[in-house]
Short mmCIF file of C-alpha atoms and ligand atoms in Angstrom, two decimals:
data_model
loop_
_atom_site.label_atom_id
_atom_site.label_comp_id
_atom_site.label_asym_id
_atom_site.label_seq_id
_atom_site.Cartn_x
_atom_site.Cartn_y
_atom_site.Cartn_z
CA UNK A 1 19.36 125.92 71.02
CA UNK A 2 16.76 125.11 68.32
CA UNK A 3 18.62 123.22 65.58
CA UNK A 4 21.28 120.51 65.39
CA UNK A 5 24.67 122.08 64.61
CA UNK A 6 25.69 118.81 62.95
CA UNK A 7 22.81 118.14 60.52
CA UNK A 8 20.51 121.21 60.79
CA UNK A 9 17.37 119.29 61.88
CA UNK A 10 15.31 120.53 64.87
CA UNK A 11 16.39 119.43 68.36
CA UNK A 12 14.12 118.45 71.21
CA UNK A 13 14.80 118.73 74.93
CA UNK A 14 14.75 115.36 76.72
CA UNK A 15 16.71 113.09 79.04
CA UNK A 16 18.96 110.78 76.97
CA UNK A 17 19.13 107.07 77.88
CA UNK A 18 21.53 106.54 80.78
CA UNK A 19 21.59 110.25 81.65
CA UNK A 20 19.75 112.10 84.40
CA UNK A 21 19.38 115.59 82.88
CA UNK A 22 17.54 117.07 79.96
CA UNK A 23 19.76 117.76 76.94
CA UNK A 24 19.18 119.09 73.44
CA UNK A 25 18.90 115.97 71.25
CA UNK A 26 18.69 115.99 67.45
CA UNK A 27 15.41 114.61 66.10
CA UNK A 28 17.20 113.36 62.94
CA UNK A 29 20.78 112.25 63.74
CA UNK A 30 20.34 111.69 67.53
CA UNK A 31 23.40 113.82 68.38
CA UNK A 32 23.25 114.97 72.02
CA UNK A 33 24.36 118.59 72.39
CA UNK A 34 25.91 119.27 75.79
CA UNK A 35 26.29 122.76 77.25
CA UNK A 36 29.22 123.33 79.58
CA UNK A 37 30.45 126.08 81.90
CA UNK A 38 33.06 128.47 80.52
CA UNK A 39 36.43 129.30 82.02
CA UNK A 40 37.41 132.95 82.42
CA UNK A 41 41.22 133.10 82.76
CA UNK A 42 43.28 136.09 83.80
CA UNK A 43 45.79 137.49 86.24
CA UNK A 44 46.71 140.14 88.80
CA UNK A 45 49.66 141.91 87.13
CA UNK A 46 51.96 143.31 89.83
CA UNK A 47 54.70 145.94 89.42
CA UNK A 48 56.50 146.88 92.65
CA UNK A 49 53.69 147.67 95.13
CA UNK A 50 51.13 148.39 92.40
CA UNK A 51 48.58 146.39 90.37
CA UNK A 52 47.57 146.90 86.76
CA UNK A 53 43.86 147.44 86.06
CA UNK A 54 42.06 147.95 82.76
CA UNK A 55 39.05 150.21 82.15
CA UNK A 56 36.60 148.37 79.93
CA UNK A 57 35.81 149.66 76.43
CA UNK A 58 33.12 146.98 75.93
CA UNK A 59 29.88 145.85 77.47
CA UNK A 60 29.05 144.59 80.00
CA UNK A 61 30.32 147.19 82.48
CA UNK A 62 31.66 149.63 79.91
CA UNK A 63 33.85 152.27 81.59
CA UNK A 64 34.46 150.26 84.78
CA UNK A 65 37.77 148.79 85.96
CA UNK A 66 38.79 145.14 85.89
CA UNK A 67 41.79 142.84 86.04
CA UNK A 68 42.77 141.47 82.61
CA UNK A 69 40.73 138.28 82.03
CA UNK A 70 38.60 136.62 79.37
CA UNK A 71 37.29 133.37 77.98
CA UNK A 72 39.81 130.55 77.64
CA UNK A 73 39.98 129.28 74.03
CA UNK A 74 40.01 125.74 72.64
CA UNK A 75 43.51 124.29 72.34
CA UNK A 76 45.31 126.55 74.80
CA UNK A 77 46.48 125.96 78.36
CA UNK A 78 45.07 127.83 81.35
CA UNK A 79 48.36 129.74 81.74
CA UNK A 80 48.49 130.62 78.05
CA UNK A 81 44.94 131.95 78.29
CA UNK A 82 45.81 134.16 81.27
CA UNK A 83 48.89 135.56 79.50
CA UNK A 84 47.04 136.06 76.20
CA UNK A 85 44.22 138.00 77.84
CA UNK A 86 46.75 140.27 79.57
CA UNK A 87 48.49 140.87 76.25
CA UNK A 88 45.19 141.56 74.43
CA UNK A 89 43.64 143.84 77.04
CA UNK A 90 46.71 145.69 78.33
CA UNK A 91 49.55 145.09 75.82
CA UNK A 92 51.51 143.78 78.81
CA UNK A 93 53.75 140.77 79.32
CA UNK A 94 53.60 138.88 82.61
CA UNK A 95 55.26 135.98 84.36
CA UNK A 96 52.61 133.99 86.17
CA UNK A 97 52.94 132.98 89.80
CA UNK A 98 50.45 130.82 91.68
CA UNK A 99 46.74 130.51 91.01
CA UNK A 100 45.02 132.94 93.38
CA UNK A 101 41.24 132.64 92.95
CA UNK A 102 38.85 130.08 91.46
CA UNK A 103 35.38 131.60 91.65
CA UNK A 104 32.29 129.87 90.25
CA UNK A 105 29.30 131.90 89.11
CA UNK A 106 26.70 129.16 88.65
CA UNK A 107 23.93 131.54 87.48
CA UNK A 108 25.97 132.32 84.35
CA UNK A 109 28.00 129.06 84.34
CA UNK A 110 31.39 130.76 84.50
CA UNK A 111 34.45 129.65 86.46
CA UNK A 112 36.89 132.54 86.86
CA UNK A 113 40.51 131.53 87.45
CA UNK A 114 43.05 134.28 88.20
CA UNK A 115 46.78 133.91 88.78
CA UNK A 116 49.06 136.28 90.63
CA UNK A 117 51.61 137.59 88.13
CA UNK A 118 54.53 139.99 87.71
CA UNK A 119 54.82 142.47 84.85
CA UNK A 120 58.13 141.81 83.11
CA UNK A 121 58.44 145.62 82.62
CA UNK A 122 56.27 148.65 83.48
CA UNK A 123 55.07 148.68 79.89
CA UNK A 124 51.34 148.58 79.10
CA UNK A 125 48.70 150.37 77.08
CA UNK A 126 45.02 149.91 76.26
CA UNK A 127 44.14 147.02 73.94
CA UNK A 128 41.10 147.28 71.63
CA UNK A 129 38.67 146.25 74.40
CA UNK A 130 40.21 148.67 76.91
CA UNK A 131 39.81 152.45 77.38
CA UNK A 132 42.66 152.97 79.82
CA UNK A 133 45.34 150.97 81.69
CA UNK A 134 46.81 152.15 84.97
CA UNK A 135 48.89 150.96 87.93
CA UNK A 136 47.21 151.35 91.32
CA UNK A 137 48.49 151.16 94.90
CA UNK A 138 46.12 149.47 97.35
CA UNK A 139 44.80 152.82 98.64
CA UNK A 140 44.17 154.00 95.07
CA UNK A 141 42.02 151.04 93.91
CA UNK A 142 38.70 152.38 92.51
CA UNK A 143 36.58 150.02 94.62
CA UNK A 144 33.32 151.74 93.64
CA UNK A 145 34.14 151.55 89.94
CA UNK A 146 35.10 147.87 89.65
CA UNK A 147 33.32 146.02 86.88
CA UNK A 148 32.69 142.70 88.61
CA UNK A 149 32.14 141.25 92.07
CA UNK A 150 34.66 138.49 91.17
CA UNK A 151 37.34 141.16 90.70
CA UNK A 152 36.43 142.86 93.97
CA UNK A 153 36.83 139.55 95.81
CA UNK A 154 40.06 138.69 94.01
CA UNK A 155 41.59 142.06 94.92
CA UNK A 156 40.38 141.86 98.54
CA UNK A 157 41.97 138.41 98.94
CA UNK A 158 45.16 139.63 97.29
CA UNK A 159 45.64 142.57 99.65
CA UNK A 160 44.63 140.57 102.75
CA UNK A 161 47.10 137.82 101.83
CA UNK A 162 49.84 140.35 101.09
CA UNK A 163 49.38 142.08 104.46
CA UNK A 164 49.54 138.69 106.21
CA UNK A 165 52.64 137.77 104.20
CA UNK A 166 51.09 134.51 102.99
CA UNK A 167 49.40 134.03 99.64
CA UNK A 168 46.99 131.14 99.23
CA UNK A 169 44.40 129.83 96.79
CA UNK A 170 40.82 130.99 97.32
CA UNK A 171 38.14 128.67 95.92
CA UNK A 172 34.64 130.04 96.31
CA UNK A 173 31.26 130.56 94.68
CA UNK A 174 29.01 133.53 94.08
CA UNK A 175 25.65 131.75 94.15
CA UNK A 176 23.59 134.41 92.40
CA UNK A 177 23.99 137.84 90.87
CA UNK A 178 24.39 140.39 93.66
CA UNK A 179 22.15 143.51 93.52
CA UNK A 180 25.04 145.60 92.07
CA UNK A 181 28.11 144.44 90.12
CA UNK A 182 28.40 140.93 88.80
CA UNK B 1 29.78 122.45 63.33
CA UNK B 2 27.81 122.81 60.07
CA UNK B 3 24.55 124.57 60.96
CA UNK B 4 23.47 127.43 63.21
CA UNK B 5 21.92 126.03 66.41
CA UNK B 6 19.82 129.19 66.66
CA UNK B 7 18.21 129.43 63.19
CA UNK B 8 19.27 126.26 61.33
CA UNK B 9 21.07 128.02 58.42
CA UNK B 10 24.56 126.92 57.35
CA UNK B 11 27.54 128.41 59.18
CA UNK B 12 30.83 129.49 57.67
CA UNK B 13 34.23 129.62 59.31
CA UNK B 14 35.74 133.13 59.40
CA UNK B 15 37.26 135.75 61.68
CA UNK B 16 34.50 138.00 63.07
CA UNK B 17 35.06 141.80 63.09
CA UNK B 18 37.15 142.78 66.11
CA UNK B 19 38.23 139.19 66.77
CA UNK B 20 41.52 137.46 65.92
CA UNK B 21 40.41 133.83 65.50
CA UNK B 22 38.21 131.95 63.11
CA UNK B 23 34.76 131.13 64.50
CA UNK B 24 31.67 129.45 63.17
CA UNK B 25 29.40 132.31 62.03
CA UNK B 26 25.81 131.91 60.83
CA UNK B 27 25.28 132.94 57.19
CA UNK B 28 21.69 133.99 57.96
CA UNK B 29 21.41 135.42 61.50
CA UNK B 30 25.12 136.32 62.01
CA UNK B 31 25.28 134.51 65.38
CA UNK B 32 28.89 133.70 66.30
CA UNK B 33 29.21 130.21 67.81
CA UNK B 34 32.12 129.98 70.26
CA UNK B 35 33.67 126.69 71.35
CA UNK B 36 35.15 126.56 74.83
CA UNK B 37 37.26 124.17 76.90
CA UNK B 38 35.39 121.85 79.26
CA UNK B 39 35.97 121.44 82.99
CA UNK B 40 36.37 117.93 84.41
CA UNK B 41 35.66 118.12 88.17
CA UNK B 42 36.32 115.41 90.72
CA UNK B 43 38.09 114.46 93.90
CA UNK B 44 40.49 112.16 95.75
CA UNK B 45 38.21 110.47 98.30
CA UNK B 46 40.27 109.53 101.38
CA UNK B 47 39.32 107.11 104.15
CA UNK B 48 41.98 106.61 106.83
CA UNK B 49 45.21 105.87 104.88
CA UNK B 50 43.34 104.70 101.76
CA UNK B 51 41.95 106.28 98.59
CA UNK B 52 38.81 105.33 96.70
CA UNK B 53 39.21 104.44 93.03
CA UNK B 54 36.56 103.45 90.46
CA UNK B 55 36.99 100.92 87.66
CA UNK B 56 35.39 102.34 84.51
CA UNK B 57 32.35 100.64 82.96
CA UNK B 58 32.40 103.04 79.98
CA UNK B 59 34.69 104.08 77.16
CA UNK B 60 37.23 105.51 76.93
CA UNK B 61 39.49 103.30 79.10
CA UNK B 62 36.82 100.71 79.91
CA UNK B 63 38.04 98.42 82.71
CA UNK B 64 40.77 100.78 83.95
CA UNK B 65 40.88 102.62 87.30
CA UNK B 66 40.25 106.31 87.89
CA UNK B 67 39.40 108.83 90.57
CA UNK B 68 35.75 109.92 90.45
CA UNK B 69 35.49 112.86 88.02
CA UNK B 70 33.41 114.07 85.11
CA UNK B 71 32.18 117.06 83.15
CA UNK B 72 30.94 120.00 85.18
CA UNK B 73 27.35 120.92 84.28
CA UNK B 74 25.74 124.30 83.58
CA UNK B 75 24.37 125.97 86.70
CA UNK B 76 26.41 124.11 89.30
CA UNK B 77 29.46 125.15 91.32
CA UNK B 78 32.84 123.49 90.95
CA UNK B 79 32.46 121.90 94.40
CA UNK B 80 28.96 120.65 93.63
CA UNK B 81 30.27 119.08 90.42
CA UNK B 82 33.06 117.25 92.27
CA UNK B 83 30.63 115.92 94.91
CA UNK B 84 28.01 114.96 92.30
CA UNK B 85 30.50 112.98 90.22
CA UNK B 86 31.63 111.11 93.35
CA UNK B 87 28.02 110.31 94.17
CA UNK B 88 27.23 109.20 90.60
CA UNK B 89 30.33 107.07 90.04
CA UNK B 90 30.88 105.61 93.51
CA UNK B 91 27.65 106.17 95.50
CA UNK B 92 29.87 107.90 98.04
CA UNK B 93 29.51 111.13 100.03
CA UNK B 94 32.57 113.31 100.57
CA UNK B 95 33.56 116.48 102.34
CA UNK B 96 35.87 118.45 100.07
CA UNK B 97 39.18 119.84 101.27
CA UNK B 98 41.51 121.99 99.15
CA UNK B 99 41.86 121.94 95.39
CA UNK B 100 44.80 119.64 94.62
CA UNK B 101 45.39 119.60 90.85
CA UNK B 102 44.42 121.80 87.89
CA UNK B 103 45.68 120.05 84.78
CA UNK B 104 45.04 121.40 81.27
CA UNK B 105 44.93 119.02 78.30
CA UNK B 106 44.98 121.50 75.41
CA UNK B 107 44.81 118.80 72.71
CA UNK B 108 41.31 117.87 73.90
CA UNK B 109 40.49 121.26 75.50
CA UNK B 110 39.84 119.86 78.97
CA UNK B 111 40.81 121.38 82.31
CA UNK B 112 40.74 118.76 85.04
CA UNK B 113 40.23 120.08 88.58
CA UNK B 114 40.46 117.63 91.49
CA UNK B 115 39.97 118.34 95.19
CA UNK B 116 41.30 116.36 98.11
CA UNK B 117 38.30 114.98 100.01
CA UNK B 118 37.26 112.81 102.95
CA UNK B 119 34.65 110.08 102.69
CA UNK B 120 32.02 110.79 105.34
CA UNK B 121 31.74 107.00 105.89
CA UNK B 122 33.40 103.92 104.36
CA UNK B 123 30.29 103.43 102.25
CA UNK B 124 30.57 103.16 98.47
CA UNK B 125 29.48 100.99 95.56
CA UNK B 126 29.69 101.09 91.76
CA UNK B 127 27.47 103.64 90.02
CA UNK B 128 26.12 102.92 86.52
CA UNK B 129 29.35 104.04 84.82
CA UNK B 130 31.52 102.01 87.21
CA UNK B 131 32.37 98.29 87.33
CA UNK B 132 33.98 98.24 90.75
CA UNK B 133 34.88 100.61 93.62
CA UNK B 134 37.72 99.89 96.03
CA UNK B 135 39.88 101.53 98.70
CA UNK B 136 43.64 101.35 98.02
CA UNK B 137 46.67 102.00 100.20
CA UNK B 138 49.56 103.73 98.40
CA UNK B 139 51.41 100.45 97.82
CA UNK B 140 48.26 98.87 96.38
CA UNK B 141 47.51 101.53 93.71
CA UNK B 142 47.18 99.79 90.31
CA UNK B 143 49.62 102.20 88.59
CA UNK B 144 49.69 100.14 85.38
CA UNK B 145 45.92 100.00 85.17
CA UNK B 146 45.09 103.69 85.63
CA UNK B 147 42.77 105.12 82.99
CA UNK B 148 44.35 108.55 82.52
CA UNK B 149 47.71 110.29 82.77
CA UNK B 150 45.94 113.12 84.66
CA UNK B 151 44.96 110.62 87.37
CA UNK B 152 48.48 109.20 87.55
CA UNK B 153 49.87 112.72 88.10
CA UNK B 154 47.20 113.63 90.62
CA UNK B 155 47.90 110.50 92.67
CA UNK B 156 51.69 110.98 92.46
CA UNK B 157 51.37 114.56 93.74
CA UNK B 158 49.01 113.43 96.48
CA UNK B 159 51.36 110.78 97.85
CA UNK B 160 54.46 113.00 97.52
CA UNK B 161 52.69 115.83 99.36
CA UNK B 162 51.42 113.45 102.06
CA UNK B 163 54.91 112.05 102.68
CA UNK B 164 56.28 115.59 102.96
CA UNK B 165 53.44 116.54 105.30
CA UNK B 166 52.44 119.52 103.17
CA UNK B 167 49.67 119.54 100.61
CA UNK B 168 49.70 122.17 97.88
CA UNK B 169 47.98 123.02 94.63
CA UNK B 170 49.57 121.66 91.45
CA UNK B 171 48.78 123.60 88.26
CA UNK B 172 50.22 122.01 85.15
CA UNK B 173 49.63 121.07 81.53
CA UNK B 174 49.90 117.89 79.52
CA UNK B 175 50.77 119.42 76.13
CA UNK B 176 49.85 116.47 73.95
CA UNK B 177 48.52 112.96 74.26
CA UNK B 178 51.30 110.74 75.63
CA UNK B 179 52.00 107.48 73.76
CA UNK B 180 50.01 105.48 76.34
CA UNK B 181 47.20 106.63 78.64
CA UNK B 182 45.63 110.02 78.30
ZN1 LIG C 1 21.36 116.28 63.84
ZN1 LIG C 2 21.65 131.49 62.47
#
């Protein structure tokens, strides 16, 4: 950040009065510009014993598989965001169940929040950011071609919980980018 | 938003190629400036059969009671944010238990996420944004002097779950500002 989005004057980086962190502060109008983590909302769409994955048509991780998820928008609820992303990426309608994972990635300031969900019908197709949509049984999951470490963890927890017959919420962090995946 | 924070040129409001919403787009460098919901992280600090509340020394809701919570910062985890806010507002150390409420306020684009937590010692005092800190039993909670509807709901769920002997996660939305409280 170099300029004030309110008045266009240059910003400087300093600790505001009463704060304890450096912020971008406007040199003209004194507006303090805060940066905040982003929420990635999505779901695990289930049909019978299978899950719906999407193969990414966009960077990062073009060509790799992911659960439908994306940035929550201003003015929507967390649930609406999860359903909207599923609609946009997979042309699929879901009914959301419980929240399944809340995973923080502090190095990129993302908090990924994925619900378990049921497809209302086995109807889906690639959205504009998707190359391919497909239902997978557990033994068919393309573990080596998953786009993100967060998705790998979410799927692992899902199958472990399902085998145990007890779903629960998993709140965890991925402290820094792993060597492969993200 | 009026100016590009990257180059200082004016922005216009339009739908970028491949998007479906209006965004602020720079007229000079084409940077798209996204706005995203903010996470409010905090906790319910428990000591024996009591909870710790803070009386606010800042607006909004100056003088009213709240659980310790505030905006999550870039680069921290959700848990770190909840513990930091408790330290800043109440000079108290907590061990976090499970996530208890995830409440979206779409009209202000906030997602409030509160953990249940245990004070590591009955040691607390007002931070700079707090007038007073106090432990309350259920029957002592100042229900009519709570700062936010989100806190009222979080406390109601907490006591209902405790009576039932089973804590769970509550994911819900407050679709628009209620007539009183927020
Ligand atoms: Zn300014
Ligand atoms: Zn620009």
